[in-house]
Structure formats: C-alpha cells, structure tokens
CSV table of C-alpha atoms and ligand atoms in Angstrom, one decimal:
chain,number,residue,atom,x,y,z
A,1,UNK,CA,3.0,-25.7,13.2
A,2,UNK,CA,4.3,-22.6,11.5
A,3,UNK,CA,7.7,-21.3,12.4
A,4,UNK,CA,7.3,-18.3,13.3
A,5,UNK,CA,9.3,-15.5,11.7
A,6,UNK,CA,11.1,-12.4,13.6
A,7,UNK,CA,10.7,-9.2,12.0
A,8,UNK,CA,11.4,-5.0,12.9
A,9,UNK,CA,9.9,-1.5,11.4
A,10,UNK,CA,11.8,0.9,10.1
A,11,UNK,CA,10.5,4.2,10.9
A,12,UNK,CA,8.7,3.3,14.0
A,13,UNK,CA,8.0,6.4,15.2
A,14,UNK,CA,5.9,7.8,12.6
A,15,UNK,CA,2.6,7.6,11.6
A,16,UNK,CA,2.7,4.3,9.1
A,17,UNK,CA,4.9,2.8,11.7
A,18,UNK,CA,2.5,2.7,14.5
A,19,UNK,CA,0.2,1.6,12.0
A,20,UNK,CA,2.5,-1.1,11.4
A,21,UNK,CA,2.7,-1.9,14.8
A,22,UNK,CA,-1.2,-2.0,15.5
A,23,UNK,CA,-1.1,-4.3,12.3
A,24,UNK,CA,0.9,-6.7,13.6
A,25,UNK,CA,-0.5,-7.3,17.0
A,26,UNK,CA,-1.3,-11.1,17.3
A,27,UNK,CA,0.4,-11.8,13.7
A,28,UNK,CA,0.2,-15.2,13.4
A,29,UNK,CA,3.0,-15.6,12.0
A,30,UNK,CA,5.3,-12.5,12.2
A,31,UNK,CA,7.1,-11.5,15.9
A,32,UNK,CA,7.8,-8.0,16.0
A,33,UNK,CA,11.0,-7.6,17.7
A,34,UNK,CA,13.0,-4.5,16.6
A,35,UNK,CA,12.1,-1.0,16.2
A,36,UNK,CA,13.8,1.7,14.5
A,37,UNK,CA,13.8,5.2,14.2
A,38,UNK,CA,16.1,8.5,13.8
A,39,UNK,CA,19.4,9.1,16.4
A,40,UNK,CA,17.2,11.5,17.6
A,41,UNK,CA,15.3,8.5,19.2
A,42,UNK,CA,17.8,5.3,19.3
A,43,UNK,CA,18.3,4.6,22.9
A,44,UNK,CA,14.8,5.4,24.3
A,45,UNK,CA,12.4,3.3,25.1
A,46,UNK,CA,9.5,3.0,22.6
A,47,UNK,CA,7.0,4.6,25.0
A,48,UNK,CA,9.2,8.2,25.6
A,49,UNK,CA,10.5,8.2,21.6
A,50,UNK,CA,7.1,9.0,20.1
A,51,UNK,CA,3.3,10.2,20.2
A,52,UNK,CA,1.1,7.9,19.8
A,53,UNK,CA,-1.7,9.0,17.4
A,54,UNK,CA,-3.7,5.9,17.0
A,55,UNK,CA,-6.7,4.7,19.0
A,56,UNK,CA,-6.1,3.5,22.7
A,57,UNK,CA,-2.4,2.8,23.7
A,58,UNK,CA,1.0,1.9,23.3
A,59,UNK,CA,0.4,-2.1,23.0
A,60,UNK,CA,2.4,-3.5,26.0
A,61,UNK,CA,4.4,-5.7,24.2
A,62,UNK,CA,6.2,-2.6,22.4
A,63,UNK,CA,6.1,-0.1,25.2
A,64,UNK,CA,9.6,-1.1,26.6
A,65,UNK,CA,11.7,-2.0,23.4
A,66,UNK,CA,14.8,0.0,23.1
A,67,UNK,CA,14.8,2.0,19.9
A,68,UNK,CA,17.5,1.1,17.8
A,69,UNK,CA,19.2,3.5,15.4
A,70,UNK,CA,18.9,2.3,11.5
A,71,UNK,CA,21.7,0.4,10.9
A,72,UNK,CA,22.5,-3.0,9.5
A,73,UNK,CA,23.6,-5.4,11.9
A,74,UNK,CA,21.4,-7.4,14.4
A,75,UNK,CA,18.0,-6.6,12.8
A,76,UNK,CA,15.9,-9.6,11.9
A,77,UNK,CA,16.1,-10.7,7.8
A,78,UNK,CA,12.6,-9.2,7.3
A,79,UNK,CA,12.1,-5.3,8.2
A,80,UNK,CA,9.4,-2.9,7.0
A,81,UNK,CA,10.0,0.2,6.4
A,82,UNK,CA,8.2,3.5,7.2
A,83,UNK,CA,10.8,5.9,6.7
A,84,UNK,CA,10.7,9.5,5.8
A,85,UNK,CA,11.3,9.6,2.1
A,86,UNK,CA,14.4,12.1,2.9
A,87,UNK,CA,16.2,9.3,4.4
A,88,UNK,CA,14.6,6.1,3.0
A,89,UNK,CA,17.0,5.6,-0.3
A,90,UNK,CA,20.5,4.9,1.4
A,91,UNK,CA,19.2,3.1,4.5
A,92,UNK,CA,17.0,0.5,2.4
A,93,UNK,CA,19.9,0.0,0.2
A,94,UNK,CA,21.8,-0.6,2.9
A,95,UNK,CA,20.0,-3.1,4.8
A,96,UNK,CA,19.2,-5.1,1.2
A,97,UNK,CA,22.6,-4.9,0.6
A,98,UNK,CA,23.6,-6.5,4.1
A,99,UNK,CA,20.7,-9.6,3.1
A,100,UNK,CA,17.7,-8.0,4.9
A,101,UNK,CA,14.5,-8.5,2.9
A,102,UNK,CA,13.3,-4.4,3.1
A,103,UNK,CA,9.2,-4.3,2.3
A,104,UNK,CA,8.9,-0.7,1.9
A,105,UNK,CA,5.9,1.7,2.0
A,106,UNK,CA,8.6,4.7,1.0
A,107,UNK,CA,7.7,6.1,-2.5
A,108,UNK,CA,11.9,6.0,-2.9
A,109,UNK,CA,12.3,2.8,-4.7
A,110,UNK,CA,8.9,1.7,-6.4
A,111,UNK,CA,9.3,3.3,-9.8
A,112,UNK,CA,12.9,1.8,-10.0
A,113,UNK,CA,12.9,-0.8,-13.1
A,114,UNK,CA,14.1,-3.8,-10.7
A,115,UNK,CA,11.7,-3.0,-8.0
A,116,UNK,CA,9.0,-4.5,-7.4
A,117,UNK,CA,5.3,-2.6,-6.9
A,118,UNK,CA,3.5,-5.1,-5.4
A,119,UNK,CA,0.2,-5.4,-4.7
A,120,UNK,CA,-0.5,-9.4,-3.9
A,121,UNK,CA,-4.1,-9.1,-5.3
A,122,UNK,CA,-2.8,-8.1,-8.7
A,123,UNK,CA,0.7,-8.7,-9.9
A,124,UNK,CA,2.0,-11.2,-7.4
A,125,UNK,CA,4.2,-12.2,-11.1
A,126,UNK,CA,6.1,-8.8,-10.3
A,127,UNK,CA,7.9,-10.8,-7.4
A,128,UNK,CA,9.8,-12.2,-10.5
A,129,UNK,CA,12.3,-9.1,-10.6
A,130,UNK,CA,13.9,-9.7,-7.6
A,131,UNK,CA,16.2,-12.2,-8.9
A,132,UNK,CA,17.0,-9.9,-11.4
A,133,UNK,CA,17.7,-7.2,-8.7
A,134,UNK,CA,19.7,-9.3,-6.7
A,135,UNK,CA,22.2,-10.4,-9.8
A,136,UNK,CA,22.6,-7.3,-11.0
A,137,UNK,CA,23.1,-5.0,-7.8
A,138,UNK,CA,25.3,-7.8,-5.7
A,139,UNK,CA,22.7,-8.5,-2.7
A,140,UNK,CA,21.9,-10.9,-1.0
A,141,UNK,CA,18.8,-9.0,0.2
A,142,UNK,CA,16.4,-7.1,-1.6
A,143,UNK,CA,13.7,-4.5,-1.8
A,144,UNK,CA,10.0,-5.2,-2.5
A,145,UNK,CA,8.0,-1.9,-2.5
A,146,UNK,CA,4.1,-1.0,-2.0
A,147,UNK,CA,1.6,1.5,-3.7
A,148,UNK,CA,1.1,5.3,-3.0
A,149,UNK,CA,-1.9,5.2,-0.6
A,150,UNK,CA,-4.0,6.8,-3.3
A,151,UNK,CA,-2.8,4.9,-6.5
A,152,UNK,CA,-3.9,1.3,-4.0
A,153,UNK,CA,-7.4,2.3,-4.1
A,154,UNK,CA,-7.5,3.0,-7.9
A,155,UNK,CA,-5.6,-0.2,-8.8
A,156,UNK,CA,-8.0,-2.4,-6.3
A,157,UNK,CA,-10.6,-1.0,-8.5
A,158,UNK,CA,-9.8,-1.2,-11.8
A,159,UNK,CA,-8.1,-4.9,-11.5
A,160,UNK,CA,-11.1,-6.4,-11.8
A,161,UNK,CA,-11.7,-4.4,-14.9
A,162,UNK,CA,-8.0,-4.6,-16.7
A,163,UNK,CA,-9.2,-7.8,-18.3
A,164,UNK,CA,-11.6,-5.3,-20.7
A,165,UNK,CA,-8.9,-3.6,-22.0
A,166,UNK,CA,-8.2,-0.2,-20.2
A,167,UNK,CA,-7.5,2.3,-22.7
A,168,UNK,CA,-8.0,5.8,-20.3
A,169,UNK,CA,-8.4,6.9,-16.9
A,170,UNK,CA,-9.3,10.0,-15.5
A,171,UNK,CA,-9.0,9.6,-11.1
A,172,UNK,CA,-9.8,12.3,-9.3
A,173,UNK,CA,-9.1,12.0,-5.0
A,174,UNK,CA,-10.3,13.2,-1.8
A,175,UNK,CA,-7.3,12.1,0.5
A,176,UNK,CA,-7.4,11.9,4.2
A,177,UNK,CA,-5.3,13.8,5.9
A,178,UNK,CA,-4.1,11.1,8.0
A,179,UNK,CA,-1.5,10.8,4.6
A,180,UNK,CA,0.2,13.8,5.4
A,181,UNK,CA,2.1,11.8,8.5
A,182,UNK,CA,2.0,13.7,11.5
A,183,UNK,CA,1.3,16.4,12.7
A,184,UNK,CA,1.1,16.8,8.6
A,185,UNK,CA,-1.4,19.4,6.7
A,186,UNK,CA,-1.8,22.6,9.6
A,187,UNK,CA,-5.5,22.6,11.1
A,188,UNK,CA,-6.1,25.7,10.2
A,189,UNK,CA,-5.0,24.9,6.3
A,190,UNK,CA,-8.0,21.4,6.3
A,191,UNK,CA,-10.4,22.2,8.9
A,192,UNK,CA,-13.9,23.5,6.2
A,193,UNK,CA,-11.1,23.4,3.5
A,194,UNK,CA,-10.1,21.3,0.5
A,195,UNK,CA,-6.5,21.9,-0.2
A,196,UNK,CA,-6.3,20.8,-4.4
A,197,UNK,CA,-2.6,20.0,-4.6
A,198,UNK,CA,-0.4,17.7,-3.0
A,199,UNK,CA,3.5,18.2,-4.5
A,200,UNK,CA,4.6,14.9,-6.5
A,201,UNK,CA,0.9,12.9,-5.8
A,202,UNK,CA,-0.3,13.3,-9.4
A,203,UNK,CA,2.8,12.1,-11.1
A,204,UNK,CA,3.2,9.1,-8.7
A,205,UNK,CA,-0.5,7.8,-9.4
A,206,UNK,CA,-0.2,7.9,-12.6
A,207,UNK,CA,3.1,6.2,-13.2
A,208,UNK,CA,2.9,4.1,-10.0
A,209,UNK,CA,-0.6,2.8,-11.6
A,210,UNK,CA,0.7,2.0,-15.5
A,211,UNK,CA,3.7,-0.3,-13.6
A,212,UNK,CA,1.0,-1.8,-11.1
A,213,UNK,CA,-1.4,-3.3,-14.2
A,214,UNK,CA,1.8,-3.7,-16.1
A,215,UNK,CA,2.7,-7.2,-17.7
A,216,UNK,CA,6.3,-9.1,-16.6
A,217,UNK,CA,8.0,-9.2,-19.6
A,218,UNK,CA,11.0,-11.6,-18.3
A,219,UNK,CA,13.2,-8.7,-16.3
A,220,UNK,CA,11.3,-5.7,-16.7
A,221,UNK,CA,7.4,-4.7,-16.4
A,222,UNK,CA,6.0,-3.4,-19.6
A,223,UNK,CA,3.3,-0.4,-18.1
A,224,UNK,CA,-0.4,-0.7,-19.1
A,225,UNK,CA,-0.4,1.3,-22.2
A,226,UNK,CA,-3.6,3.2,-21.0
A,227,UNK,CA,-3.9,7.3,-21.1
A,228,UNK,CA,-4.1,8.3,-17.5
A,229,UNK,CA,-5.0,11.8,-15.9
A,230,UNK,CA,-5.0,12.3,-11.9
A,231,UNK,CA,-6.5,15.5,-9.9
A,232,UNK,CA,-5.4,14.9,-6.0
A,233,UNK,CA,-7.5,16.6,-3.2
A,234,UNK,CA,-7.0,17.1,0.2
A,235,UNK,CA,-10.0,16.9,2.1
A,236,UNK,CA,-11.2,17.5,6.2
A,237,UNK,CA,-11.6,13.0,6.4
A,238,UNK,CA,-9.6,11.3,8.7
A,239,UNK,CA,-8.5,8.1,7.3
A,240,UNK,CA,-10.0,6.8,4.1
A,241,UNK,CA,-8.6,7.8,0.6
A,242,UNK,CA,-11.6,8.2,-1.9
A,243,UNK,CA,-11.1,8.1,-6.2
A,244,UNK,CA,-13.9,8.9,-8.4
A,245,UNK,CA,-12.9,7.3,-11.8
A,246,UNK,CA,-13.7,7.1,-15.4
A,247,UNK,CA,-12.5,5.0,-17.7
A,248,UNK,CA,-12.4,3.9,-21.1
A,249,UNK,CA,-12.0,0.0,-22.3
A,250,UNK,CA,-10.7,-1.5,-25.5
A,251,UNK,CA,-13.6,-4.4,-25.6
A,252,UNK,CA,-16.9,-2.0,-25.1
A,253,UNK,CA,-18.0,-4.1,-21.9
A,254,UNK,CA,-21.9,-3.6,-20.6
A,255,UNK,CA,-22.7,-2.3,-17.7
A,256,UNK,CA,-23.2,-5.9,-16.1
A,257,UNK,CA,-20.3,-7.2,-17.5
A,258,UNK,CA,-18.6,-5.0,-15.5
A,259,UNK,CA,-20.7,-5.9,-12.3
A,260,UNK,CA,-19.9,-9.3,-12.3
A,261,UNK,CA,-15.9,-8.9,-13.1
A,262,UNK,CA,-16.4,-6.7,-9.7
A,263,UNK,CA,-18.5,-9.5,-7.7
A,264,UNK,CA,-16.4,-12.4,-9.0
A,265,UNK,CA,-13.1,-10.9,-8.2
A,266,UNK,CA,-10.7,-13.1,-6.1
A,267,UNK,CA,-6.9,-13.6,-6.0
A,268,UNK,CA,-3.6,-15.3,-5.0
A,269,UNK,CA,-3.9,-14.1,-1.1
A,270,UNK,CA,-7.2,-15.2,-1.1
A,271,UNK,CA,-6.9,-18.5,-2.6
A,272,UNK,CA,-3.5,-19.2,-0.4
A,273,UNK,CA,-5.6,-17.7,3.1
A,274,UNK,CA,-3.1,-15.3,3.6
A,275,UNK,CA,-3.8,-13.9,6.9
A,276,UNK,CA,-4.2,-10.5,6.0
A,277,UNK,CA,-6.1,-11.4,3.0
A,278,UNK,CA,-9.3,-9.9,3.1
A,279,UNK,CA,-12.1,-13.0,2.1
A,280,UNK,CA,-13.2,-10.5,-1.0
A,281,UNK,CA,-10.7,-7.9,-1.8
A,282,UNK,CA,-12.9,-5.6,-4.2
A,283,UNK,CA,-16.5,-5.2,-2.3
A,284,UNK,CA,-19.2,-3.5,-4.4
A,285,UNK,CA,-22.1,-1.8,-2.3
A,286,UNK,CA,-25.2,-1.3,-3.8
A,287,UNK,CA,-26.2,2.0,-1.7
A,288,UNK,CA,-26.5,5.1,-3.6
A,289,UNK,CA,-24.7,7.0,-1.1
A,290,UNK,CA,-22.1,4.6,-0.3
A,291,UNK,CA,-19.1,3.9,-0.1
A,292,UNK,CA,-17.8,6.4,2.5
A,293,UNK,CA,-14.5,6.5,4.4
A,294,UNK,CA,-16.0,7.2,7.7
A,295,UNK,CA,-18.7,4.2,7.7
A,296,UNK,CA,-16.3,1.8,5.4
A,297,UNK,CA,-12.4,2.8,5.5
A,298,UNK,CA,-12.1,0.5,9.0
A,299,UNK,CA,-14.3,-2.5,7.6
A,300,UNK,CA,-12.7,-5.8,6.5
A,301,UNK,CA,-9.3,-4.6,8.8
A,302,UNK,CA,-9.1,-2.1,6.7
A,303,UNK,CA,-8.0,-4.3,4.0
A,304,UNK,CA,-10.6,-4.4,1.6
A,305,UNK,CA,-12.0,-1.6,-1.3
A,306,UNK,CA,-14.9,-0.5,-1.8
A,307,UNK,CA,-16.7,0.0,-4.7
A,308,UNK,CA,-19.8,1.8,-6.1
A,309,UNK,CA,-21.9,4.0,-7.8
A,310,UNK,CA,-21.1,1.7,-11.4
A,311,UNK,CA,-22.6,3.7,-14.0
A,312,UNK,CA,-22.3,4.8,-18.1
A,313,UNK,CA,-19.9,8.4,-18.3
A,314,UNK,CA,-20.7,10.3,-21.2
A,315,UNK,CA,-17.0,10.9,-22.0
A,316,UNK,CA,-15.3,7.6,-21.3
A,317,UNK,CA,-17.1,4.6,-21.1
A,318,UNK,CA,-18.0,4.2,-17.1
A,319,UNK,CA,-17.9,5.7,-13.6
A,320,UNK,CA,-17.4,4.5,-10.5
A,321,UNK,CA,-16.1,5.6,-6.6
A,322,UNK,CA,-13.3,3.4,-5.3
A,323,UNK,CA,-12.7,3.6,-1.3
A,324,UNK,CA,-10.0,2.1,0.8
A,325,UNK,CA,-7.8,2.8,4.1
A,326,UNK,CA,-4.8,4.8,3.4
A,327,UNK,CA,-2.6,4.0,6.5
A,328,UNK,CA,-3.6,0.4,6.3
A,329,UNK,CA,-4.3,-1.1,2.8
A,330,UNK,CA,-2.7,2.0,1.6
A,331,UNK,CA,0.7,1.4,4.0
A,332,UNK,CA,1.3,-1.1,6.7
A,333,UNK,CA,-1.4,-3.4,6.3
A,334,UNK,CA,-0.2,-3.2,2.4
A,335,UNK,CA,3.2,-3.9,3.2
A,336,UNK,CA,2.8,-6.8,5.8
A,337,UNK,CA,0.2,-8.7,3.0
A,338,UNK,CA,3.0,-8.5,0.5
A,339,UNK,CA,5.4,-10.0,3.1
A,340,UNK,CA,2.6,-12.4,3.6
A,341,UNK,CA,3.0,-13.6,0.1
A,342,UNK,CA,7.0,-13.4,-0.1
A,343,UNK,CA,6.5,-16.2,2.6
A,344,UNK,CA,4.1,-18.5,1.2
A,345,UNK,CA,6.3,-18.2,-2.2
A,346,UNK,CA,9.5,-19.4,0.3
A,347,UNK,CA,11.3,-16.0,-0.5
A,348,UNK,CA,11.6,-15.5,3.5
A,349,UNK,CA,14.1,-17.8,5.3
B,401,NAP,N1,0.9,8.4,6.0
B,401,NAP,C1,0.4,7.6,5.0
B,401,NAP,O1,-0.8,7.4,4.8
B,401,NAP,C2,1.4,6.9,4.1
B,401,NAP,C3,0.9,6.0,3.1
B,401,NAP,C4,1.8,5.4,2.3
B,401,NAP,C5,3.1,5.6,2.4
B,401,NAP,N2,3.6,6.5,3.2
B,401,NAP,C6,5.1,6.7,3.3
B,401,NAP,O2,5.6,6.1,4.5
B,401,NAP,C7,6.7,6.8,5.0
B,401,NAP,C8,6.4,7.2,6.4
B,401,NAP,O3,5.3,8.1,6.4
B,401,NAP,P1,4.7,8.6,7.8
B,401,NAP,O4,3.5,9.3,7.5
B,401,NAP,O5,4.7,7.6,8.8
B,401,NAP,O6,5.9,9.7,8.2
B,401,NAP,P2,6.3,10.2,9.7
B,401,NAP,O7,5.2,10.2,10.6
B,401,NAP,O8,6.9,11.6,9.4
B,401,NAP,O9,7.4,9.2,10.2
B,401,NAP,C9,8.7,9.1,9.6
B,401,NAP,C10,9.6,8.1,10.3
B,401,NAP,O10,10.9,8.1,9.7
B,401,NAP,C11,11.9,8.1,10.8
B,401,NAP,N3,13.1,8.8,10.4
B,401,NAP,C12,13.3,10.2,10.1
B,401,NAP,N4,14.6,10.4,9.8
B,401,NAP,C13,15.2,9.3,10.0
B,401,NAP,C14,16.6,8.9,9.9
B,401,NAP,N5,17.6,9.8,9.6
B,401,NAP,N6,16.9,7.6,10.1
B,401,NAP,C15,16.0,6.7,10.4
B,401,NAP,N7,14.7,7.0,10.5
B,401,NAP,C16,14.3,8.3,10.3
B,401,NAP,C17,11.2,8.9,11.9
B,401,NAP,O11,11.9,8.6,13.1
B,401,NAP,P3,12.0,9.8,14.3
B,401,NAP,O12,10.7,9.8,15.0
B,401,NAP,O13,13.1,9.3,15.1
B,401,NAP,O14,12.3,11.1,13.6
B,401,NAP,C18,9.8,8.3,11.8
B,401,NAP,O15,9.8,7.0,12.5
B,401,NAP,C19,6.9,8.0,4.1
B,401,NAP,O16,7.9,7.6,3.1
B,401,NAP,C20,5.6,8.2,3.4
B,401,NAP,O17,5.7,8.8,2.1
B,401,NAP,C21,2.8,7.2,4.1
C-alpha cells in the first residue's frame, strides 16, 4: 500500500487555496494537515478565518484546523502555496531553504532561471533544475512552480502541436473573473462589460509560454524561439479561461495532421496513472459552437483542455479555441498534479 504523504497550503484563505482544499478531498495519497494564512488569521480556526466562495461548505475535515501563521518549522516537507504575490518571494524562499518542497501557483518564482515551470503533461524534463537550484542556493528544499492560469490553457493546446515547429503565436483571452481572487474585479466594473487589460498578464503569457515549450539544455531551459503576441480580456464568465489562437509552424502541417497530433496526444501523468491525471489531457470537440467554459470548464475535474474550431487562418497558418479551468488546471489542481509527478520521480520523502 502507498504511504501516504502529509502535506499543508499556503495561503489557505484565498481563493486558489480553497480550491486547493476542495482538490484534495479524498487524495489518495496526500493528507492535508496544515493550513496557513496571514497573522491576520493564525490562531483561528479554519471555519471563522475565511469566506468560503466555493460550492457547498467548509469540508468537515478542515473546518476546525487551527490556522497557522507562515513560518518554517513544524509544517509537513510538501506545502503548496497560494500566496498573495506581495508576500510569496520571502516566505517560499524561506520554507525551501528550511528543506520544505514549496509547489507554488505564485507568479513570484516561475520566470527564475533555476525554477522550474512545470506542467507534467509537457516538460516533466524541467524537474531536472532543481538539483541545480539546490547546489547553487544552499537548500535542502526547493521550489517547483506552475503556469499563469491563462498561459496553462495555451500551452495544453499547442503541445500537441510543438512537434511542427512553432514559429508564431498570436493568443488572444477571455478570462474568468474567478482569476482576479476574491472579491477581485468590482461588479459593477464585469457585470455586461469586457475589461481589455489586466496589469502584467500579457508579458507573463508570453514569457511564461516560450520557458514552458522550452528544451533542457543541462542547467538552464533554452525558450521556444517562436514570435509570440498576447491580448488578455476580462470577461462576465465565472470560471473557465478561454484563448483563441493562431499560429504559424516551421514544417507546413495539413489540416489533419494537426487533428490527429491533437487526438493522439498522451503523456507522462497519463502513462504513470497519476491520480489527477486526466485519461486524455488535450480533448478536441467536434461541435461548432463548442468548447465553452460554462458547459466544459468543470468536465474531466477540471483537469483537462478543450480544444476546437481547428481551421486554416489566412495570416498564420491555423486557428483554434483552447478552454480549460483557471482555478483548477490553471492553480491547485495544476499544482497538486505536479506534486503528483515529484512523487512518482521519488523527489518527495
Ligand atoms: N485566482 C486564480 O485563478 C489564480 C490562478 C493561478 C495563480 N494564482 C495565484 O495564486 C495566488 C493566490 O491567488 P488567490 O486568487 O487565491 O488570492 P487571494 O484570494 O487574495 O488569497 C491570498 C492568500 O494569501 C494569504 N496572505 C496574504 N498575506 C499574507 C502574509 N503576509 N503571509 C501569509 N499569507 C498571506 C492570504 O491570507 P489571509 O486571508 O490571512 O489574508 C490568502 O490566504 C496569487 O499569487 C495568484 O497570482 C491565482
């Protein structure tokens, strides 16, 4: 039987932490047994230290854990972390550097050159940094960071397609507002409204995407050297980021080329059964209309993309609409899969 393996949140409280917390319920191989937060909240119980924004409530086997302030010292090895941004720098590094393994949905740390940007489908190779990051900052811990809930859904996408040589991208998204944490954008600001700026998003996709289809090139990851453009939306959706995408390839793939790559995709989690492997990680529907983030974010766990609407764009070479959960395969779901694969590569004692 599997041992099973203690771990705590970071950033409990918000938004991506209860997500995180829903995530886990039933893990079959994670406990969840410490949750942290601001000293605002350390010393409450669970239940009176936040708002719980998801459906139903507070799982019972949560309510009445004492919130503990973020600092190393009696947290389990393995923590996730769904820190505000503000605050997530130091406190990872200090929990890494005290030997906690810190999977973190925080933008703070991806783009660093020793930092893993994991997404197990696609670069699981990228784990190969972290001896690298170990040596040369003195820990005995480390950090291993997740996509921007937006730049997850392109990447999903196109890995099927990087084998054709991506040259240029052009992603444009229509972001739920369940990205914006809580209470995040102001009703009155979304409601009928598309808000066609969000500060740093553009920059992050872009960047965050070139490391993600990047090649390991002994310590460092050598970025896809593809042309990329992003436009980032806001949109009245719940949950469920959507990317329309263009792109341009090196090898002039057909249409049905393409198709298949799509159909035929499979991966590391899958072939390893993680358990929050979806069975196909990159679905394509056939439906003209589809997909959409109201009928499709949830499907799969929320794990999987969705893909459609594969066609020829007169500017680049082809189109297509890319859909996925933001919360979940964009944060915690994201996050817990990685630590998923940490394990079954014995990284987690
Ligand atoms: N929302 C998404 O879809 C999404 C997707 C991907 C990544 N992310 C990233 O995930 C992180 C969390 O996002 P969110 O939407 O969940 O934000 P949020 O709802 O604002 O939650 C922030 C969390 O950080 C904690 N925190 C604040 N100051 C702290 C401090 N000084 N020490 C320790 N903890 C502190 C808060 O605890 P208190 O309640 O005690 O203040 C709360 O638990 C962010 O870095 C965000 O960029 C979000």
């Amino acid at each position: 039987m599997q041992t099973r393996i203690e771990v705590g949140i970071l950033g409990a409280t918000g938004m991506v932490g209860q997500s995180f917390i829903r995530f886990l319920q039933g893990h079959p191989w994670f406990d969840l047994r410490v949750l942290g937060a601001s000293d605002r909240n350390a010393g409450k119980k669970y239940r009176d230290a936040m708002n719980w924004n998801l459906a139903g409530s507070v799982p019972d086997s949560v309510a009445d854990i004492t919130v503990d302030e973020s600092k190393p010292g009696t947290a389990p090895q393995l923590l996730f972390s769904a820190m505000d941004a503000s605050v997530a720098t130091e406190i990872e590094r200090a929990f890494a550097e005290a030997g906690h393994v810190v999977v973190s949905n925080s933008r703070n740390h991806r783009m660093e050159p020793d930092v893993p940007l994991l997404v197990p489908e696609i670069n699981p190779d990228h784990l190969k940094l972290v001896p690298g990051q170990q040596r040369a900052r003195g820990w005995k811990g480390q950090i291993v960071t997740n996509p921007n809930c937006s730049t997850i859904v392109l990447t999903m996408g196109l890995a099927p397609l990087k084998q054709f040589g991506i040259t240029k991208i052009v992603a444009t998204t229509m972001q739920a507002i369940s990205g914006a944490g809580y209470p995040g954008v102001p009703s009155m600001d979304i409601v009928g409204n598309v808000i066609p700026f969000i500060g740093g998003e553009e920059e992050k996709m872009q960047q965050e995407t070139q490391k993600i289809l990047g090649e390991f090139r002994g310590d460092r990851i050598e970025p896809l050297p593809a042309r990329m453009s992003a436009h980032c939306n806001r949109v009245p959706v719940v949950d469920g980021h959507t990317v329309t995408v263009s792109v341009e390839f090196s090898s002039k793939p057909s249409e049905a080329d393409l198709r298949r790559a799509i159909d035929e995709f499979t991966a590391l989690p899958q072939e390893r059964h993680l358990p929050s492997a979806p069975a196909r990680p990159v679905i394509y529907m056939t439906e003209a209309n589809r997909p959409q983030p109201r009928k499709d974010a949830e499907r799969e766990r929320g794990m999987a993309a969705f893909v459609g609407r594969l066609r020829p764009c007169p500017v680049l070479d082809y189109k297509f609409i890319a859909l996925s959960h933001n919360t979940i395969r964009g944060a915690a779901g994201a996050a817990v899969l990685n630590a998923e694969l940490m394990h079954s590569e014995g990284m987690l004692r």
